[in-house]
Amino acid sequence: MNKKAIVLVLGGGGGGGFKTAADKLSAPLLGRPLVSYVLAAAAGLRPAAVFIAVEGKDDLPPDVLAEGPSPRPVPLVLRGGARRQGQGRPLRWPATGPLLRRHLSADVLVVPADRPLITSKTLKSLLAAHRRNGCSLTLLSLGPDPDRDSIAAVRAGDVVPLLAPLARAGAGAGLRTIAALLSARGRTVGLTELPEAEEALKVAGRGDLARAALVLRRRKNEDLLRRGVVLLDPASTWVDWAAQVGPGTVIHPSVVIEGPSRLGKDCRVHPHVHIMNCRAGDRVRILSSTVLEASRLEDEAQVGPFARLRPGTVIRAGSKVGNFVEMKNTVFGPRSKAQHLSYLGDSLVEEDVNVGAGTITCNYDGVRKSRTRIGAGAFIGSGTELVAPVTVGRRAYVAAGSTITRDVGPDSLAISRARQVEKPGWVLERMKKIRRVRAVT
Amino acid sequence: MNKKAIVLVLGGGGGGGFKTAADKLSAPLLGRPLVSYVLAAAAGLRPAAVFIAVEGKDDLPPDVLAEGPSPRPVPLVLRGGARRQGQGRPLRWPATGPLLRRHLSADVLVVPADRPLITSKTLKSLLAAHRRNGCSLTLLSLGPDPDRDSIAAVRAGDVVPLLAPLARAGAGAGLRTIAALLSARGRTVGLTELPEAEEALKVAGRGDLARAALVLRRRKNEDLLRRGVVLLDPASTWVDWAAQVGPGTVIHPSVVIEGPSRLGKDCRVHPHVHIMNCRAGDRVRILSSTVLEASRLEDEAQVGPFARLRPGTVIRAGSKVGNFVEMKNTVFGPRSKAQHLSYLGDSLVEEDVNVGAGTITCNYDGVRKSRTRIGAGAFIGSGTELVAPVTVGRRAYVAAGSTITRDVGPDSLAISRARQVEKPGWVLERMKKIRRVRAVT
Amino acid sequence: MNKKAIVLVLGGGGGGGFKTAADKLSAPLLGRPLVSYVLAAAAGLRPAAVFIAVEGKDDLPPDVLAEGPSPRPVPLVLRGGARRQGQGRPLRWPATGPLLRRHLSADVLVVPADRPLITSKTLKSLLAAHRRNGCSLTLLSLGPDPDRDSIAAVRAGDVVPLLAPLARAGAGAGLRTIAALLSARGRTVGLTELPEAEEALKVAGRGDLARAALVLRRRKNEDLLRRGVVLLDPASTWVDWAAQVGPGTVIHPSVVIEGPSRLGKDCRVHPHVHIMNCRAGDRVRILSSTVLEASRLEDEAQVGPFARLRPGTVIRAGSKVGNFVEMKNTVFGPRSKAQHLSYLGDSLVEEDVNVGAGTITCNYDGVRKSRTRIGAGAFIGSGTELVAPVTVGRRAYVAAGSTITRDVGPDSLAISRARQVEKPGWVLERMKKIRRVRAVT
């Protein structure tokens, strides 16, 4: 009985709305490339090596290789025949000779890349049955055409003698031919059943991605529920495969969490929130209709509703970012608050700062971007423009409605404001004038 | 065998939460009036004429007639009997005499308006079977009461001789009576099966609209997928029946696209977006939680997140509208940017303009609305009010925090700003005072 | 035949992700505590009394008792045995002796608290069958273990004689033992079927809450549809159990309505709206992506899109609150408008006021919060800060871009604005300078 296993992922073919094989392999599915799912299932076997068979080098986007879990998949270019754009094809077995000879004592698991719902458990069962029954070839039937629509375990050493007849049989010779040749030689060929019919789903075209995503979302959400995450409405919750959420965190309806985001324990995520590639600590509150991208939120931070954090933003512990507030490339200090209608860009805000409503960092003057610094305990009055580069000192107080163009010292009041003038009766005069004009015209 | 077909849509009856027959016929279903679905299915037969039978002229809202595809439906008022508000009723056959006599050589397709899921294909099959079998009447059974719950094909010339006996049989005489009379005369009466049970769904009450919408959305979304649109989560995607989306466009979860909107190719629509009656070119990016109404976005425009475009807005190619930005009745020039917290109303913004955060066009002075013009290449500093009517010249520079009440010439700097004053130590004095007051009180 | 019924709700046990029994009983399910559903179903029997059996006083959060409908549930602490944290357990029958003796002539309905889908109708059927058949005990089977997984009706007077043998039989003696003892004594034991399998759903762990919520949402939404509410997409609509919506109100997809909110007739709620504990009158329009909390909207008010009302806000009849506008603890008068990018906090705004874009009440000066008052018919120009405490008189006019620190009299113009200065050619000079610097560096 073989003890070593290698995996051969079949990566060929585009079609069905995919322009190229590369396009298909890297098609996003719950936030990860299509091929990554089969690679992850393969990794569960702890194989000695994983190969991806393609017809040309550019069939394989480089980031796909980086995506795979250990062992890293090795591309295997199996050229041959006229390349037909957008057409899946059976494996060209004769071209696998060098690989098989290098792994004569191995079982080879052959897995098409476009079956993202296949689980490690199923691959393990297949391999176990294959070995238990002493088969040369064991097929896991997935569809009508065993040459294309099968997952198979096959003894490398038993296929090598067949390579010459397979080459003579032509490009169409696949698992079906191998099974016949093995049977003719008195070898055992086995067949196992798929435990869950849904695992057979084949991403033949772009339209199948949504179907596959639905199953993967269900699996992901069930996993989250098992880990103690509270999903109020799993059916409307989208959590990418790579995202992680801590126990006790409550996710309200219509929330989308993308990329390898990580949320801690006992957080609250209110409805209509969109999170991309973020990290949040514990007890973080993300209120409704908030959009977060490539940002970090420390423990007990609160953002939203209607907050927008752009890449490079760090919200320190216990601080609050309120409605209609945008931050970009900004560190926002512990216990600081920016609750309303503000834009902080390229800024460093220390702790215990109060940023009033309508505060705007003017970080771009048409030519270059500059930074704003606000010291601990400072108070920025509402309706203030901070024209960068500028520093507001610790505990300084900026009066409402000011445009700050020069640095403000610590403990200072800064104010730039025209005197309030009142013209009594002005409104009555104006209405008279308007009435006169209207009477004339 | 008859070669001509006419369609008679049964439009009578309200009830089930519909106040009147008109209320029911025009009830919105995936953005179109209920009756429009049956009219569209009828049009697929390429009939010689389409009639809508109603009991009174005001049973038929005028826009419904305009909604129908070619041939335009003709209202057919079949008065008779006491009119019972809110009650569907079988067709009054004796009243159809003039119509049938005008189309003696036609097959008449009788289709109730409240069966929006009936397809052209099914109507064609019915008509084909009816003709192939040489029937006088062929029923497509949809429910327990064949008089009300049937779609039928009937030879006009064979019904005309029955009009007198039908009149004698009273108001309740319907398809069932016709079938009996025809059989008694030795005519052939056929019955065909509905290919898809869901097509039988009857909108008897308002509650049925949601059920019908669910099926129509599934059909619409499947059609979009077939056309190469990428719907990440079809179940949470709402695209009105009349909306069109180009191939390669990716629509994220929880997106609502209403009315006859048209999106081009390779666009991105992020989660929680609401689009009403808009046109977008190719490669347009609409970021999360954006609301667009009756606006136009040219190629490669980007809007959102949290953008709101009101009617009459045109976003030219390659321009960017960012978060918490509202535009109304504004043309926003190519490659111009308004990225944060701004309101542009009744404005004409030329190309390559930079609109800083917190820019507000003061287009209303309490009496009238006025326009704002911003020339190509101008830079509007943050926190600026533009008091309309006002023009900012080409390449002009408005300093942050200004209130602009007079036109600014090209290449000019405009500034309206009070001097920044600093009072060192002011904060310490203030805290002392507050502490004194607190100690006393 | 007994005529009196009492209900004994079994409240014991945590586990499955619930830290304690109290944690479980008060777990939110469509906005109400888990136990409240069984209490409501029990109330439908109009029982003489309702008891909740728990193992310790702190197993029962006080607000849960307040949540129950009439009759108010009475906690019944049945101590005994070693308390195993996080473990549901059968009822300790011997400890019910005092209760049963007090209600000797009653039928006791025994209902586990973790079956929130059980309906009044089912409990009534059980009780009716129990009495009709003259049973001592009637079981409604819900699962494999009748001691834990049953609802039962039992004659108190017939169980009392069994208390001694039950005590001898040990802690494990439950309904199964009672049934055996009754049968041995020649009493009739009945079994009835559950009319709807879904009612059996048991909330054993946190993951079951989502499943229960799905069924309750369907029931709630069907009830709303029956009452004439138009839900365009029931599957994506979340309306808490306690929320009420008037007929003719149209709710678009992806809307979340929480708590005991009440919306009137013929309202419009656009997509992606989140409402918490609010009241709205008739014909109120709530546009997309709006977040409302503990606020009141009078008839024909319009808010949104992107509006945020915080607690204590009252929007008077016919007024409009537009995009990127936040209000907190503010009364906003009839027919007044605040359409863009504003923050009104701790304010009293009278009728017919126009609040321009970018208006900010500076209600916090770093030490205390103060109020703003705006008189009827006043016009607040765009980009205005109102530094509270401050009053703007009736019909007063505040010029755009002003910072108002002192009260403004009625009919007065108030303005605080620096003169607009223009420097022609400044931009050309600046570009030259920049080019020189760039050439050097």
Short mmCIF file of N, CA and C in Angstrom, two decimals, chain B residues 53-159:
data_model
loop_
_atom_site.label_atom_id
_atom_site.label_comp_id
_atom_site.label_asym_id
_atom_site.label_seq_id
_atom_site.Cartn_x
_atom_site.Cartn_y
_atom_site.Cartn_z
N ALA B 53 -60.02 44.18 -21.40
CA ALA B 53 -61.43 44.29 -21.02
C ALA B 53 -61.53 44.84 -19.61
N VAL B 54 -62.24 45.96 -19.48
CA VAL B 54 -62.49 46.55 -18.17
C VAL B 54 -63.98 46.89 -18.06
N GLU B 55 -64.41 47.24 -16.85
CA GLU B 55 -65.83 47.53 -16.67
C GLU B 55 -66.16 49.01 -16.77
N GLY B 56 -65.13 49.83 -16.64
CA GLY B 56 -65.36 51.26 -16.75
C GLY B 56 -64.09 51.90 -17.27
N LYS B 57 -64.22 53.09 -17.82
CA LYS B 57 -63.06 53.72 -18.45
C LYS B 57 -61.95 54.00 -17.45
N ASP B 58 -62.37 54.41 -16.25
CA ASP B 58 -61.36 54.74 -15.24
C ASP B 58 -60.77 53.50 -14.57
N ASP B 59 -61.13 52.33 -15.03
CA ASP B 59 -60.46 51.11 -14.55
C ASP B 59 -59.06 51.00 -15.12
N LEU B 60 -58.76 51.84 -16.08
CA LEU B 60 -57.51 51.67 -16.82
C LEU B 60 -56.69 52.96 -16.75
N PRO B 61 -55.64 52.98 -15.95
CA PRO B 61 -54.84 54.20 -15.87
C PRO B 61 -54.15 54.43 -17.22
N PRO B 62 -54.14 55.70 -17.70
CA PRO B 62 -53.64 55.95 -19.05
C PRO B 62 -52.19 55.50 -19.26
N ASP B 63 -51.35 55.64 -18.23
CA ASP B 63 -49.95 55.27 -18.42
C ASP B 63 -49.79 53.78 -18.63
N VAL B 64 -50.79 53.00 -18.22
CA VAL B 64 -50.70 51.56 -18.44
C VAL B 64 -50.73 51.24 -19.93
N LEU B 65 -51.57 51.98 -20.65
CA LEU B 65 -51.65 51.73 -22.09
C LEU B 65 -50.32 52.09 -22.76
N ALA B 66 -49.70 53.15 -22.26
CA ALA B 66 -48.42 53.57 -22.83
C ALA B 66 -47.32 52.57 -22.51
N GLU B 67 -47.51 51.82 -21.40
CA GLU B 67 -46.48 50.89 -20.95
C GLU B 67 -46.36 49.68 -21.86
N GLY B 68 -47.46 49.32 -22.51
CA GLY B 68 -47.50 48.06 -23.23
C GLY B 68 -46.57 48.07 -24.43
N PRO B 69 -46.04 46.92 -24.77
CA PRO B 69 -45.23 46.81 -25.97
C PRO B 69 -46.14 46.77 -27.19
N SER B 70 -45.56 46.81 -28.32
CA SER B 70 -46.30 46.78 -29.57
C SER B 70 -46.99 45.42 -29.75
N PRO B 71 -48.23 45.26 -30.21
CA PRO B 71 -49.15 46.37 -30.49
C PRO B 71 -49.72 46.96 -29.21
N ARG B 72 -49.91 48.29 -29.24
CA ARG B 72 -50.48 48.97 -28.09
C ARG B 72 -51.84 48.38 -27.72
N PRO B 73 -52.07 48.13 -26.45
CA PRO B 73 -53.36 47.55 -26.06
C PRO B 73 -54.49 48.56 -26.18
N VAL B 74 -55.63 48.05 -26.58
CA VAL B 74 -56.81 48.88 -26.77
C VAL B 74 -57.80 48.58 -25.65
N PRO B 75 -58.26 49.62 -24.94
CA PRO B 75 -59.23 49.35 -23.87
C PRO B 75 -60.59 48.94 -24.43
N LEU B 76 -61.22 48.03 -23.77
CA LEU B 76 -62.50 47.50 -24.22
C LEU B 76 -63.42 47.52 -23.00
N VAL B 77 -64.33 48.50 -22.99
CA VAL B 77 -65.19 48.65 -21.82
C VAL B 77 -66.40 47.74 -21.98
N LEU B 78 -66.50 46.76 -21.09
CA LEU B 78 -67.60 45.79 -21.14
C LEU B 78 -68.49 46.02 -19.93
N ARG B 79 -69.36 46.99 -20.03
CA ARG B 79 -70.22 47.30 -18.89
C ARG B 79 -71.28 46.24 -18.73
N GLY B 80 -71.92 46.23 -17.58
CA GLY B 80 -73.01 45.28 -17.40
C GLY B 80 -73.10 44.82 -15.99
N GLY B 81 -74.31 44.59 -15.55
CA GLY B 81 -74.52 44.12 -14.19
C GLY B 81 -74.20 45.23 -13.21
N ALA B 82 -74.55 45.00 -11.96
CA ALA B 82 -74.20 45.96 -10.92
C ALA B 82 -72.69 45.85 -10.71
N ARG B 83 -72.05 47.01 -10.64
CA ARG B 83 -70.61 46.98 -10.44
C ARG B 83 -70.31 46.81 -8.95
N ARG B 84 -69.65 45.73 -8.63
CA ARG B 84 -69.31 45.52 -7.22
C ARG B 84 -67.85 45.87 -7.01
N GLN B 85 -67.65 46.97 -6.31
CA GLN B 85 -66.31 47.46 -6.00
C GLN B 85 -65.46 46.32 -5.40
N GLY B 86 -64.26 46.20 -5.85
CA GLY B 86 -63.33 45.28 -5.20
C GLY B 86 -63.66 43.82 -5.42
N GLN B 87 -64.23 43.48 -6.53
CA GLN B 87 -64.57 42.08 -6.78
C GLN B 87 -64.16 41.70 -8.19
N GLY B 88 -63.30 40.75 -8.31
CA GLY B 88 -62.97 40.24 -9.63
C GLY B 88 -64.19 39.52 -10.18
N ARG B 89 -64.29 39.40 -11.45
CA ARG B 89 -65.47 38.79 -12.04
C ARG B 89 -65.10 38.12 -13.35
N PRO B 90 -65.83 37.03 -13.75
CA PRO B 90 -65.53 36.43 -15.06
C PRO B 90 -65.88 37.41 -16.17
N LEU B 91 -65.30 37.14 -17.29
CA LEU B 91 -65.58 37.96 -18.48
C LEU B 91 -67.06 37.88 -18.82
N ARG B 92 -67.66 39.04 -19.17
CA ARG B 92 -69.05 39.05 -19.64
C ARG B 92 -69.06 38.74 -21.14
N TRP B 93 -69.16 37.46 -21.48
CA TRP B 93 -69.01 37.03 -22.87
C TRP B 93 -69.97 37.70 -23.84
N PRO B 94 -71.28 37.83 -23.47
CA PRO B 94 -72.20 38.43 -24.45
C PRO B 94 -71.73 39.80 -24.93
N ALA B 95 -71.05 40.54 -24.04
CA ALA B 95 -70.60 41.88 -24.42
C ALA B 95 -69.44 41.87 -25.40
N THR B 96 -68.83 40.69 -25.62
CA THR B 96 -67.68 40.64 -26.53
C THR B 96 -68.11 40.49 -27.98
N GLY B 97 -69.41 40.38 -28.21
CA GLY B 97 -69.93 40.12 -29.55
C GLY B 97 -69.31 41.00 -30.64
N PRO B 98 -69.38 42.33 -30.48
CA PRO B 98 -68.83 43.19 -31.53
C PRO B 98 -67.36 42.87 -31.84
N LEU B 99 -66.59 42.64 -30.78
CA LEU B 99 -65.17 42.32 -30.96
C LEU B 99 -65.01 41.02 -31.76
N LEU B 100 -65.73 39.99 -31.34
CA LEU B 100 -65.57 38.68 -31.98
C LEU B 100 -66.01 38.75 -33.45
N ARG B 101 -67.06 39.50 -33.70
CA ARG B 101 -67.54 39.58 -35.09
C ARG B 101 -66.54 40.29 -35.98
N ARG B 102 -65.82 41.28 -35.38
CA ARG B 102 -64.80 41.98 -36.16
C ARG B 102 -63.59 41.06 -36.48
N HIS B 103 -63.40 40.02 -35.65
CA HIS B 103 -62.24 39.15 -35.81
C HIS B 103 -62.68 37.70 -35.95
N LEU B 104 -63.67 37.47 -36.82
CA LEU B 104 -64.27 36.14 -36.92
C LEU B 104 -63.26 35.04 -37.22
N SER B 105 -62.23 35.37 -37.98
CA SER B 105 -61.27 34.34 -38.38
C SER B 105 -60.08 34.25 -37.44
N ALA B 106 -60.20 34.88 -36.27
CA ALA B 106 -59.05 34.89 -35.36
C ALA B 106 -59.22 33.90 -34.22
N ASP B 107 -58.08 33.46 -33.69
CA ASP B 107 -58.09 32.82 -32.38
C ASP B 107 -57.93 33.91 -31.34
N VAL B 108 -58.77 33.81 -30.32
CA VAL B 108 -58.70 34.81 -29.25
C VAL B 108 -58.01 34.16 -28.04
N LEU B 109 -56.91 34.80 -27.61
CA LEU B 109 -56.27 34.35 -26.36
C LEU B 109 -56.86 35.16 -25.22
N VAL B 110 -57.46 34.50 -24.26
CA VAL B 110 -58.06 35.18 -23.11
C VAL B 110 -57.10 35.01 -21.93
N VAL B 111 -56.59 36.14 -21.41
CA VAL B 111 -55.55 36.08 -20.38
C VAL B 111 -55.89 37.05 -19.26
N PRO B 112 -56.05 36.57 -18.02
CA PRO B 112 -56.31 37.50 -16.91
C PRO B 112 -55.08 38.35 -16.62
N ALA B 113 -55.31 39.62 -16.30
CA ALA B 113 -54.20 40.55 -16.08
C ALA B 113 -53.42 40.24 -14.81
N ASP B 114 -54.04 39.48 -13.92
CA ASP B 114 -53.40 39.26 -12.63
C ASP B 114 -52.59 37.98 -12.56
N ARG B 115 -52.10 37.55 -13.72
CA ARG B 115 -51.21 36.38 -13.79
C ARG B 115 -49.88 36.81 -14.37
N PRO B 116 -49.11 37.57 -13.64
CA PRO B 116 -47.93 38.20 -14.24
C PRO B 116 -46.79 37.23 -14.58
N LEU B 117 -46.89 36.00 -14.11
CA LEU B 117 -45.77 35.07 -14.34
C LEU B 117 -45.94 34.22 -15.59
N ILE B 118 -47.10 34.35 -16.25
CA ILE B 118 -47.32 33.63 -17.51
C ILE B 118 -46.30 34.12 -18.54
N THR B 119 -45.69 33.19 -19.25
CA THR B 119 -44.67 33.57 -20.22
C THR B 119 -45.20 33.51 -21.65
N SER B 120 -44.52 34.21 -22.51
CA SER B 120 -44.81 34.12 -23.95
C SER B 120 -44.76 32.69 -24.44
N LYS B 121 -43.76 31.99 -23.94
CA LYS B 121 -43.56 30.61 -24.37
C LYS B 121 -44.80 29.76 -24.09
N THR B 122 -45.35 29.94 -22.90
CA THR B 122 -46.54 29.18 -22.53
C THR B 122 -47.73 29.56 -23.41
N LEU B 123 -47.89 30.85 -23.66
CA LEU B 123 -49.00 31.28 -24.52
C LEU B 123 -48.82 30.72 -25.94
N LYS B 124 -47.58 30.73 -26.39
CA LYS B 124 -47.32 30.18 -27.73
C LYS B 124 -47.64 28.69 -27.79
N SER B 125 -47.23 27.94 -26.74
CA SER B 125 -47.53 26.50 -26.71
C SER B 125 -49.03 26.26 -26.72
N LEU B 126 -49.73 27.08 -25.92
CA LEU B 126 -51.18 26.94 -25.87
C LEU B 126 -51.79 27.15 -27.26
N LEU B 127 -51.37 28.21 -27.91
CA LEU B 127 -51.93 28.52 -29.22
C LEU B 127 -51.56 27.44 -30.24
N ALA B 128 -50.32 26.99 -30.14
CA ALA B 128 -49.88 25.94 -31.08
C ALA B 128 -50.68 24.66 -30.89
N ALA B 129 -50.89 24.27 -29.64
CA ALA B 129 -51.67 23.05 -29.36
C ALA B 129 -53.11 23.22 -29.84
N HIS B 130 -53.66 24.39 -29.54
CA HIS B 130 -55.03 24.72 -29.95
C HIS B 130 -55.20 24.56 -31.46
N ARG B 131 -54.23 25.04 -32.21
CA ARG B 131 -54.34 24.97 -33.68
C ARG B 131 -54.02 23.56 -34.19
N ARG B 132 -52.98 22.99 -33.59
CA ARG B 132 -52.57 21.66 -34.03
C ARG B 132 -53.71 20.65 -33.86
N ASN B 133 -54.44 20.78 -32.73
CA ASN B 133 -55.51 19.83 -32.44
C ASN B 133 -56.85 20.23 -33.03
N GLY B 134 -56.88 21.35 -33.76
CA GLY B 134 -58.13 21.79 -34.38
C GLY B 134 -59.24 22.03 -33.38
N CYS B 135 -58.89 22.61 -32.24
CA CYS B 135 -59.89 22.83 -31.20
C CYS B 135 -60.67 24.11 -31.45
N SER B 136 -61.90 24.13 -30.94
CA SER B 136 -62.66 25.38 -30.89
C SER B 136 -62.26 26.17 -29.66
N LEU B 137 -61.95 25.45 -28.59
CA LEU B 137 -61.55 26.07 -27.33
C LEU B 137 -60.47 25.21 -26.71
N THR B 138 -59.40 25.85 -26.26
CA THR B 138 -58.37 25.10 -25.51
C THR B 138 -58.10 25.84 -24.22
N LEU B 139 -58.23 25.11 -23.14
CA LEU B 139 -58.04 25.70 -21.81
C LEU B 139 -56.65 25.38 -21.28
N LEU B 140 -56.08 26.39 -20.61
CA LEU B 140 -54.85 26.16 -19.85
C LEU B 140 -55.27 26.35 -18.40
N SER B 141 -55.36 25.23 -17.70
CA SER B 141 -55.95 25.30 -16.36
C SER B 141 -54.96 25.89 -15.37
N LEU B 142 -55.42 26.86 -14.58
CA LEU B 142 -54.57 27.54 -13.61
C LEU B 142 -55.11 27.46 -12.19
N GLY B 143 -56.27 26.86 -12.02
CA GLY B 143 -56.82 26.85 -10.68
C GLY B 143 -58.16 26.17 -10.64
N PRO B 144 -58.83 26.26 -9.51
CA PRO B 144 -60.04 25.46 -9.29
C PRO B 144 -61.24 25.91 -10.11
N ASP B 145 -61.31 27.21 -10.46
CA ASP B 145 -62.53 27.73 -11.11
C ASP B 145 -62.20 28.10 -12.56
N PRO B 146 -62.53 27.22 -13.51
CA PRO B 146 -62.11 27.46 -14.90
C PRO B 146 -62.69 28.76 -15.47
N ASP B 147 -63.80 29.25 -14.94
CA ASP B 147 -64.35 30.50 -15.48
C ASP B 147 -63.44 31.68 -15.17
N ARG B 148 -62.85 31.64 -13.97
CA ARG B 148 -61.98 32.76 -13.59
C ARG B 148 -60.51 32.42 -13.73
N ASP B 149 -60.22 31.14 -13.47
CA ASP B 149 -58.83 30.76 -13.32
C ASP B 149 -58.30 30.01 -14.53
N SER B 150 -58.59 30.52 -15.69
CA SER B 150 -58.05 29.87 -16.88
C SER B 150 -57.47 30.91 -17.82
N ILE B 151 -56.53 30.43 -18.58
CA ILE B 151 -56.14 31.12 -19.79
C ILE B 151 -56.72 30.24 -20.90
N ALA B 152 -57.24 30.86 -21.94
CA ALA B 152 -57.87 30.04 -22.98
C ALA B 152 -57.57 30.59 -24.36
N ALA B 153 -57.53 29.68 -25.33
CA ALA B 153 -57.53 30.07 -26.74
C ALA B 153 -58.87 29.63 -27.30
N VAL B 154 -59.51 30.52 -27.99
CA VAL B 154 -60.84 30.18 -28.48
C VAL B 154 -61.02 30.77 -29.88
N ARG B 155 -61.68 30.01 -30.75
CA ARG B 155 -61.97 30.51 -32.10
C ARG B 155 -63.12 31.51 -32.04
N ALA B 156 -62.86 32.71 -32.45
CA ALA B 156 -63.90 33.75 -32.40
C ALA B 156 -65.14 33.28 -33.15
N GLY B 157 -64.92 32.72 -34.33
CA GLY B 157 -66.05 32.32 -35.17
C GLY B 157 -66.91 31.23 -34.55
N ASP B 158 -66.32 30.45 -33.64
CA ASP B 158 -67.09 29.38 -33.02
C ASP B 158 -67.83 29.87 -31.77
N VAL B 159 -67.42 31.02 -31.24
CA VAL B 159 -68.10 31.54 -30.04
C VAL B 159 -69.30 32.39 -30.43
#
